[in-house]
Amino acid sequence: MLKNMKNPIYMLVLSALCLMTGCAGEEDLLFSESAAERLNAASDRYSALLNSSEGGWVIQYYPTNDNPNEDGEKVLTTGTCYLWCVKFFKDHQVKVGMNNSFSENIYAEDSSAWEVITDNGPVLTFNSFNKNVHAFSDPDKHSIPNNDDNVWGVGVGGDYEFVIVDAPADRSHVMLKGKKRATYNLMLPLPAGTDFEKYLAEVDSFTKRVFSKGAPNEDLLTIGENKFKLNSGSTGIMGMYPADGDALTETHKATFGIVKKDNQFVMRFRDKQTLAETTLQEFVFDNDRDMFVASDNQAVTIEGGVPYDQFVEVVEKKERRWEWKDTLLMSDSYKALYNALADNFQNVLGNKLVSLCLRVNSDVLTFRFRYLVNKKSIDIDYNLEMERDGNSVSFKFVGDFNDASTNARKMIPEIQQMIDLMQQSWTVTKHETNFDLSKVKLVSVSDPNMWFVVSII
């Protein structure tokens, strides 16, 4: 019986030896270079890619995955997008420029060393101190600048080493994944000759224009038949909820960043969003249409509010008013009358005209003329009624608010001229963008050259 068992055991051992010999032969055929040589070649290849962009790169950097906190009002600054402009040089020096709260909101630039190392894949490391890069991982930094609710010694915990997870041959982008925080950070090439400071200022100016802190209106995301309201864009973490839903209970938060790419401004959510069974991530701003359009779906858009609706809403609210006083935001014909009015206030009353405004006073809509007496504001009001017609409005004069109003109208003829001018149809349009309706433009229906811009106060 023992004799019979020896043959199969012997055959198994012999087979295993043959397999091992075969594998060794295959490895010689598969890899003509050693593992170390292959890793060095990969490092050289990715290094060449990084320093191939003549204008450098812009990185949409997310130090952490933090989302808005539980109260639904404040957001954690560390969860937002920060832009780095970087230029990799062949001598393994790197220049990094940024302008954000971690650089005290001024442009800051620093140089340090960089390298692509191999650690379970190619890894970009900023391997000497760079004040811009390492500000996000320095425990001696305040965790959120200018926020007294946070503590020292915690820091943001951001990354300074990134796994290169995607680097297509066309060099259209590089996707970096933070080794510590595992956030995905998109890196895009910049045109040759890009001035980092000017580039960041231009992006910042655009971002503040379309997502202004002072904008009272919500934006609108349209996905076919489905509509969602958007708010809090100025924080860098967008709130989204169904247009017919409840903002308090149905709001979903999404972090995003904006860059300039191919001479267009691009808004990109850090993570893909799914709404109305549609995946969303990247939007390109269409300047002519004043809206963002999804890069892969023209039927998905983000647009601002409706100027007419915003104007009427504020007029009818007691706590807000529309004011105008900046002659740079008036047509020449309107400015001429406004300046004549101001001159006569000075000549007749000896006081400076401050502004004109539309305001509810004692439940009555009034046309207000405000001027200064010994640094104190004095108001002269006239009663109006507003009439609405589609996207235009007109105002009907219904009487003086009090005796002071009557006397002023008799002494200063330009007051009556201003009242008469208001009694026509005015089209309500955007001032610069529908995304920020803290200012709107009133244009005479009968004379398009007669217009003025009003601001929410």
Coordinates of C-alpha atoms in Angstrom, one line a residue:
M1 CA 0.0 0.0 0.0
L2 CA 2.9 2.4 0.8
K3 CA 4.5 1.6 -2.4
N4 CA 1.3 2.6 -4.3
M5 CA 1.2 6.0 -2.5
K6 CA 4.7 7.0 -3.5
N7 CA 4.0 7.4 -7.2
P8 CA 1.3 10.1 -7.0
I9 CA 3.4 12.1 -4.4
Y10 CA 6.4 11.9 -6.6
M11 CA 4.4 13.0 -9.6
L12 CA 3.0 16.1 -7.6
V13 CA 6.5 17.2 -6.6
L14 CA 7.8 16.8 -10.1
S15 CA 4.9 18.8 -11.5
A16 CA 5.5 21.7 -9.0
L17 CA 9.1 21.9 -10.0
C18 CA 8.2 22.0 -13.6
L19 CA 5.8 24.9 -13.0
M20 CA 8.3 26.9 -11.0
T21 CA 10.8 26.5 -13.8
G22 CA 8.2 27.6 -16.4
C23 CA 7.3 30.8 -14.4
A24 CA 10.9 31.8 -14.1
G25 CA 11.3 31.5 -17.8
E26 CA 8.2 33.6 -18.4
E27 CA 9.4 36.5 -16.1
D28 CA 12.6 36.7 -18.1
L29 CA 10.5 37.1 -21.2
L30 CA 8.0 39.6 -19.7
F31 CA 10.4 42.0 -18.1
S32 CA 13.7 42.9 -19.8
E33 CA 14.4 45.4 -17.0
S34 CA 14.7 45.0 -13.3
A35 CA 11.9 46.2 -11.0
A36 CA 14.1 49.1 -9.9
E37 CA 14.8 50.1 -13.5
R38 CA 11.1 50.0 -14.3
L39 CA 10.2 52.2 -11.2
N40 CA 12.9 54.8 -12.2
A41 CA 11.6 54.9 -15.8
A42 CA 8.0 55.5 -14.5
S43 CA 9.4 58.3 -12.2
D44 CA 11.2 59.9 -15.2
R45 CA 8.1 59.6 -17.4
Y46 CA 5.7 61.4 -14.9
S47 CA 8.4 64.0 -14.1
A48 CA 8.7 64.8 -17.8
L49 CA 4.9 65.1 -18.0
L50 CA 4.7 67.6 -15.0
N51 CA 7.4 69.9 -16.3
S52 CA 6.1 69.7 -19.9
S53 CA 3.5 72.5 -19.5
E54 CA 5.2 75.8 -20.4
G55 CA 2.7 77.8 -18.5
G56 CA 2.5 75.6 -15.5
W57 CA -0.6 74.1 -14.0
V58 CA -3.6 75.1 -11.9
I59 CA -4.6 72.6 -9.2
Q60 CA -8.1 72.6 -7.7
Y61 CA -6.9 71.6 -4.2
Y62 CA -9.2 70.2 -1.6
P63 CA -7.4 69.7 1.8
T64 CA -10.2 67.6 3.4
N65 CA -13.5 65.9 2.7
D66 CA -15.2 68.1 5.3
N67 CA -18.8 69.0 4.6
P68 CA -21.0 71.8 6.1
N69 CA -21.5 71.5 9.8
E70 CA -24.7 70.4 11.4
D71 CA -26.4 73.8 11.9
G72 CA -26.8 74.1 8.2
E73 CA -25.7 77.8 8.2
K74 CA -21.9 77.8 8.6
V75 CA -19.6 75.8 6.4
L76 CA -16.2 74.4 7.2
T77 CA -13.7 76.4 5.2
T78 CA -11.4 73.4 5.0
G79 CA -13.9 71.6 2.8
T80 CA -13.8 74.2 0.0
C81 CA -11.6 74.5 -3.1
Y82 CA -8.3 76.4 -3.0
L83 CA -6.4 77.1 -6.2
W84 CA -2.7 76.5 -6.5
C85 CA -0.8 77.7 -9.6
V86 CA 2.4 75.6 -9.9
K87 CA 5.3 75.4 -12.3
F88 CA 7.6 72.4 -12.2
F89 CA 11.2 72.9 -13.4
K90 CA 13.6 70.2 -14.6
D91 CA 16.0 70.9 -11.8
H92 CA 13.2 69.7 -9.5
Q93 CA 12.4 73.1 -8.2
V94 CA 8.7 74.1 -8.1
K95 CA 7.0 77.5 -7.9
V96 CA 3.6 77.6 -6.1
G97 CA 1.4 80.7 -6.1
M98 CA -1.9 81.2 -4.4
N99 CA -4.3 83.9 -3.1
N100 CA -6.7 82.8 -0.4
S101 CA -7.3 82.9 3.4
F102 CA -4.2 80.8 4.0
S103 CA -2.1 83.5 2.4
E104 CA -4.0 86.3 4.2
N105 CA -6.0 86.9 1.0
I106 CA -3.0 88.4 -0.9
Y107 CA -1.0 86.8 -3.6
A108 CA 1.9 84.7 -2.2
E109 CA 4.5 82.7 -4.0
D110 CA 7.1 80.3 -2.8
S111 CA 9.6 77.8 -4.3
S112 CA 10.7 74.5 -3.0
A113 CA 11.8 71.0 -4.2
W114 CA 9.6 68.4 -5.9
E115 CA 10.0 64.9 -7.0
V116 CA 8.0 62.0 -8.4
I117 CA 8.7 58.9 -6.2
T118 CA 7.4 55.4 -6.5
D119 CA 5.3 54.2 -3.6
N120 CA 2.7 51.6 -4.8
G121 CA 2.4 53.9 -7.8
P122 CA 3.8 57.3 -8.9
V123 CA 3.6 59.9 -6.1
L124 CA 4.2 63.6 -6.5
T125 CA 5.8 64.9 -3.4
F126 CA 6.7 68.5 -2.3
N127 CA 9.7 67.2 -0.4
S128 CA 11.1 70.5 1.0
F129 CA 9.2 73.2 2.9
N130 CA 6.9 75.3 0.7
K131 CA 4.9 77.9 2.7
N132 CA 1.9 77.7 0.4
V133 CA 1.7 73.9 0.2
H134 CA 2.6 73.1 3.8
A135 CA 0.3 75.8 5.2
F136 CA -2.5 73.2 4.9
S137 CA -0.7 70.6 6.9
D138 CA 1.1 72.7 9.5
P139 CA -0.2 72.0 13.0
D140 CA 1.0 75.4 14.1
K141 CA -1.5 77.1 11.8
H142 CA -5.0 78.0 12.9
S143 CA -7.3 75.4 11.5
I144 CA -9.5 77.9 9.8
P145 CA -8.1 81.4 9.3
N146 CA -10.0 84.2 11.0
N147 CA -12.4 81.8 12.6
D148 CA -12.3 82.1 16.4
D149 CA -14.5 79.0 16.9
N150 CA -11.5 76.8 15.9
V151 CA -8.4 75.9 17.9
W152 CA -4.7 76.1 17.3
G153 CA -2.5 73.1 17.0
V154 CA -5.0 71.1 14.8
G155 CA -4.3 72.6 11.4
V156 CA -6.2 71.6 8.3
G157 CA -4.4 68.3 7.8
G158 CA -4.0 68.8 4.1
D159 CA -1.7 66.7 1.8
Y160 CA 1.7 67.5 0.3
E161 CA 2.1 64.1 -1.3
F162 CA -0.3 63.0 -4.1
V163 CA -0.7 59.7 -5.9
I164 CA -0.9 60.3 -9.7
V165 CA -4.0 58.3 -10.5
D166 CA -4.7 59.6 -14.0
A167 CA -2.4 61.2 -16.5
P168 CA -3.6 60.8 -20.1
A169 CA -1.1 60.9 -23.0
D170 CA -2.8 64.0 -24.4
R171 CA -1.7 65.9 -21.3
S172 CA -5.2 67.4 -20.9
H173 CA -5.1 67.0 -17.2
V174 CA -3.6 65.1 -14.3
M175 CA -5.7 63.7 -11.4
L176 CA -4.0 63.7 -8.0
K177 CA -5.2 61.8 -5.0
G178 CA -4.0 63.0 -1.6
K179 CA -2.1 60.3 0.2
K180 CA -3.5 61.3 3.6
R181 CA -6.9 62.7 3.0
A182 CA -7.7 60.8 -0.2
T183 CA -9.3 63.8 -1.9
Y184 CA -9.1 64.0 -5.6
N185 CA -7.5 67.2 -6.9
L186 CA -7.7 68.0 -10.6
M187 CA -4.6 69.6 -12.2
L188 CA -5.0 71.4 -15.6
P189 CA -2.3 72.9 -17.8
L190 CA -2.0 76.6 -18.2
P191 CA -1.1 78.5 -21.4
A192 CA 2.5 79.5 -22.0
G193 CA 3.3 82.8 -20.4
T194 CA 0.5 82.7 -17.7
D195 CA 1.0 85.2 -15.0
F196 CA 0.0 83.3 -11.8
E197 CA -1.1 86.4 -9.9
K198 CA -3.2 87.8 -12.7
Y199 CA -4.7 84.4 -13.5
L200 CA -5.8 83.9 -9.8
A201 CA -7.2 87.5 -9.7
E202 CA -9.2 87.0 -12.8
V203 CA -10.7 83.7 -11.5
D204 CA -11.5 85.3 -8.2
S205 CA -13.1 88.3 -9.8
F206 CA -15.4 86.1 -11.9
T207 CA -16.3 83.9 -9.0
K208 CA -17.2 86.8 -6.8
R209 CA -19.3 88.3 -9.7
V210 CA -21.4 85.2 -10.2
F211 CA -21.5 84.0 -6.6
S212 CA -21.6 87.3 -4.7
K213 CA -22.0 87.3 -0.9
G214 CA -24.5 90.2 -1.3
A215 CA -26.7 88.5 -3.9
P216 CA -30.2 88.2 -2.5
N217 CA -31.4 85.8 -5.2
E218 CA -31.2 82.0 -5.5
D219 CA -29.9 80.5 -8.7
L220 CA -31.7 77.8 -10.7
L221 CA -30.4 74.5 -11.9
T222 CA -32.5 73.0 -14.8
I223 CA -32.3 69.3 -15.8
G224 CA -34.8 68.8 -18.5
E225 CA -38.2 69.2 -16.8
N226 CA -36.7 69.2 -13.3
K227 CA -35.6 72.4 -11.5
F228 CA -33.6 72.9 -8.4
K229 CA -32.8 76.0 -6.4
L230 CA -29.2 76.8 -5.6
N231 CA -27.8 78.9 -2.8
S232 CA -24.7 79.6 -0.7
G233 CA -22.5 79.7 -3.8
S234 CA -20.3 82.4 -2.3
T235 CA -19.1 79.9 0.4
G236 CA -17.7 77.4 -2.2
I237 CA -20.2 74.8 -1.0
M238 CA -23.4 74.9 -3.0
G239 CA -26.8 74.2 -1.4
M240 CA -29.3 72.4 -3.7
Y241 CA -32.9 71.6 -3.2
P242 CA -36.0 70.9 -5.4
A243 CA -37.6 74.2 -6.6
D244 CA -40.9 73.1 -5.2
G245 CA -39.3 71.6 -2.1
D246 CA -38.3 72.7 1.4
A247 CA -34.9 74.4 1.7
L248 CA -34.6 73.5 5.4
T249 CA -35.1 69.7 5.1
E250 CA -34.2 68.9 1.5
T251 CA -31.0 70.8 0.9
H252 CA -28.0 68.8 -0.4
K253 CA -24.5 70.3 -0.2
A254 CA -21.9 70.1 -2.9
T255 CA -18.3 71.5 -2.9
F256 CA -17.1 73.1 -6.1
G257 CA -14.2 75.1 -7.6
I258 CA -13.9 77.4 -10.6
V259 CA -10.9 77.8 -13.0
K260 CA -10.3 79.3 -16.3
K261 CA -9.6 76.8 -19.0
D262 CA -9.3 77.3 -22.8
N263 CA -10.3 81.0 -22.2
Q264 CA -13.6 79.9 -20.5
F265 CA -14.6 79.8 -16.9
V266 CA -15.3 76.3 -15.7
M267 CA -17.2 75.3 -12.6
R268 CA -16.6 71.7 -11.4
F269 CA -18.1 69.9 -8.4
R270 CA -15.4 68.1 -6.4
D271 CA -17.6 64.9 -6.5
K272 CA -20.1 63.8 -9.1
Q273 CA -23.6 64.8 -8.2
T274 CA -26.7 62.8 -9.1
L275 CA -30.0 64.7 -9.4
A276 CA -33.1 63.7 -11.3
E277 CA -31.3 60.6 -12.4
T278 CA -28.6 62.7 -14.1
T279 CA -24.9 62.8 -13.2
L280 CA -23.5 66.3 -12.9
Q281 CA -19.9 67.5 -12.4
E282 CA -18.5 70.1 -14.9
F283 CA -20.2 73.3 -16.2
V284 CA -18.8 75.8 -18.7
F285 CA -19.9 79.4 -18.4
D286 CA -21.6 80.7 -21.5
N287 CA -21.0 84.5 -21.4
D288 CA -23.5 85.4 -24.1
R289 CA -26.3 83.5 -22.4
D290 CA -25.2 84.4 -18.9
M291 CA -25.4 80.8 -17.6
F292 CA -23.4 77.7 -16.9
V293 CA -24.0 74.8 -19.3
A294 CA -23.0 71.2 -18.4
S295 CA -20.0 70.2 -20.5
D296 CA -21.5 66.9 -21.5
N297 CA -25.3 67.8 -21.6
Q298 CA -26.6 71.1 -23.1
A299 CA -30.0 70.5 -21.5
V300 CA -28.5 70.9 -18.0
T301 CA -27.9 74.6 -17.1
I302 CA -27.4 76.8 -14.1
E303 CA -28.7 80.4 -14.4
G304 CA -29.3 83.3 -12.1
G305 CA -32.5 84.9 -10.9
V306 CA -35.1 87.0 -12.8
P307 CA -34.4 90.7 -12.4
Y308 CA -38.1 91.7 -12.7
D309 CA -39.1 89.3 -9.9
Q310 CA -36.3 90.4 -7.7
F311 CA -37.1 94.1 -8.2
V312 CA -40.8 93.7 -7.4
E313 CA -40.1 91.5 -4.4
V314 CA -37.8 94.1 -2.8
V315 CA -40.2 97.0 -3.5
E316 CA -42.9 95.2 -1.7
K317 CA -40.8 94.5 1.4
K318 CA -40.6 97.0 4.2
E319 CA -37.2 96.0 5.4
R320 CA -35.4 96.6 2.1
R321 CA -35.2 99.4 -0.5
W322 CA -33.8 100.2 -3.9
E323 CA -31.4 103.1 -3.9
W324 CA -29.5 104.9 -6.6
K325 CA -26.8 107.6 -6.4
D326 CA -23.8 106.6 -8.5
T327 CA -23.7 108.7 -11.6
L328 CA -21.4 106.2 -13.3
L329 CA -24.4 103.9 -13.3
M330 CA -26.7 106.2 -15.1
S331 CA -27.2 107.1 -18.8
D332 CA -26.1 110.5 -19.8
S333 CA -29.6 111.9 -20.1
Y334 CA -30.6 110.6 -16.7
K335 CA -27.3 111.8 -15.1
A336 CA -27.9 115.3 -16.5
L337 CA -31.2 115.5 -14.6
Y338 CA -29.8 113.9 -11.5
N339 CA -26.9 116.4 -11.4
A340 CA -29.3 119.3 -11.9
L341 CA -31.3 118.0 -9.0
A342 CA -28.2 117.7 -6.8
D343 CA -27.1 121.2 -7.7
N344 CA -30.4 122.7 -6.8
F345 CA -30.5 120.9 -3.5
Q346 CA -27.2 122.6 -2.8
N347 CA -28.3 126.0 -4.1
V348 CA -31.7 126.2 -2.5
L349 CA -31.4 124.2 0.7
G350 CA -27.6 124.5 1.1
N351 CA -27.4 120.8 1.6
K352 CA -26.0 117.8 -0.2
L353 CA -28.2 115.3 -2.0
V354 CA -27.2 111.8 -0.9
S355 CA -29.4 109.5 -2.9
L356 CA -32.8 108.6 -4.4
C357 CA -34.7 105.4 -3.4
L358 CA -37.9 103.5 -3.5
R359 CA -39.0 102.5 0.0
V360 CA -42.2 101.5 1.9
N361 CA -42.9 104.1 4.5
S362 CA -45.9 103.6 6.9
D363 CA -47.2 100.9 4.5
V364 CA -47.0 103.3 1.6
L365 CA -44.6 103.0 -1.3
T366 CA -42.6 106.3 -1.5
F367 CA -40.1 107.9 -3.8
R368 CA -37.5 109.2 -1.4
F369 CA -35.0 112.1 -1.8
R370 CA -32.4 111.9 0.9
Y371 CA -30.0 114.8 1.8
L372 CA -27.6 115.7 4.6
V373 CA -28.1 118.4 7.2
N374 CA -25.1 118.7 9.7
K375 CA -24.2 115.1 8.8
K376 CA -27.7 113.9 9.6
S377 CA -29.9 112.3 6.9
I378 CA -33.1 114.0 6.1
D379 CA -35.8 112.4 3.9
I380 CA -38.4 113.9 1.6
D381 CA -41.0 111.3 0.5
Y382 CA -43.6 111.2 -2.2
N383 CA -46.4 108.6 -2.4
L384 CA -46.4 106.3 -5.4
E385 CA -48.3 103.3 -6.6
M386 CA -46.5 100.6 -8.6
E387 CA -48.1 99.1 -11.7
R388 CA -46.7 95.8 -13.1
D389 CA -46.8 94.6 -16.7
G390 CA -44.8 91.4 -17.5
N391 CA -41.2 92.4 -17.1
S392 CA -41.8 96.1 -16.8
V393 CA -43.0 98.5 -14.1
S394 CA -44.4 102.0 -13.9
F395 CA -45.1 104.3 -11.0
K396 CA -48.1 106.6 -10.5
F397 CA -47.7 109.7 -8.3
V398 CA -50.5 109.8 -5.8
G399 CA -49.5 112.7 -3.6
D400 CA -47.1 114.3 -1.2
F401 CA -46.2 112.4 1.9
N402 CA -46.3 115.5 4.1
D403 CA -46.1 119.3 4.1
A404 CA -42.3 119.2 3.9
S405 CA -42.7 117.2 0.7
T406 CA -45.0 119.8 -0.8
N407 CA -42.7 122.7 0.1
A408 CA -39.6 120.9 -1.4
R409 CA -41.4 120.1 -4.6
K410 CA -42.4 123.8 -5.0
M411 CA -38.8 125.1 -4.3
I412 CA -36.9 122.6 -6.4
P413 CA -38.5 122.0 -9.8
E414 CA -36.2 119.0 -10.5
I415 CA -38.1 117.0 -7.9
Q416 CA -41.3 117.2 -9.9
Q417 CA -39.3 116.4 -13.1
M418 CA -37.9 113.3 -11.4
I419 CA -41.4 112.3 -10.3
D420 CA -42.8 112.8 -13.8
L421 CA -39.9 110.7 -15.2
M422 CA -40.8 107.8 -13.0
Q423 CA -44.4 107.8 -14.4
Q424 CA -43.5 105.8 -17.5
S425 CA -42.8 102.1 -18.2
W426 CA -39.4 100.8 -17.2
T427 CA -38.0 97.4 -18.2
V428 CA -36.1 95.7 -15.4
T429 CA -33.0 94.0 -16.6
K430 CA -29.7 92.7 -15.1
H431 CA -26.9 95.2 -14.3
E432 CA -24.0 92.8 -15.0
T433 CA -25.3 89.3 -14.4
N434 CA -28.5 87.6 -13.3
F435 CA -26.4 85.7 -10.8
D436 CA -26.1 88.8 -8.7
L437 CA -29.3 90.8 -8.5
S438 CA -28.2 93.1 -5.7
K439 CA -28.2 95.6 -8.5
V440 CA -30.6 95.8 -11.4
K441 CA -31.1 98.2 -14.3
L442 CA -34.2 100.2 -15.1
V443 CA -34.5 101.1 -18.8
S444 CA -37.2 103.4 -20.2
V445 CA -39.5 101.4 -22.6
S446 CA -40.0 104.5 -24.8
D447 CA -36.3 105.6 -24.7
P448 CA -33.6 102.9 -24.3
N449 CA -31.0 105.6 -23.9
M450 CA -32.7 106.6 -20.6
W451 CA -31.6 104.2 -17.8
F452 CA -30.2 104.0 -14.3
V453 CA -29.0 101.2 -11.9
V454 CA -30.5 100.7 -8.5
S455 CA -29.0 98.7 -5.6
I456 CA -30.5 96.8 -2.7
I457 CA -30.0 98.5 0.6

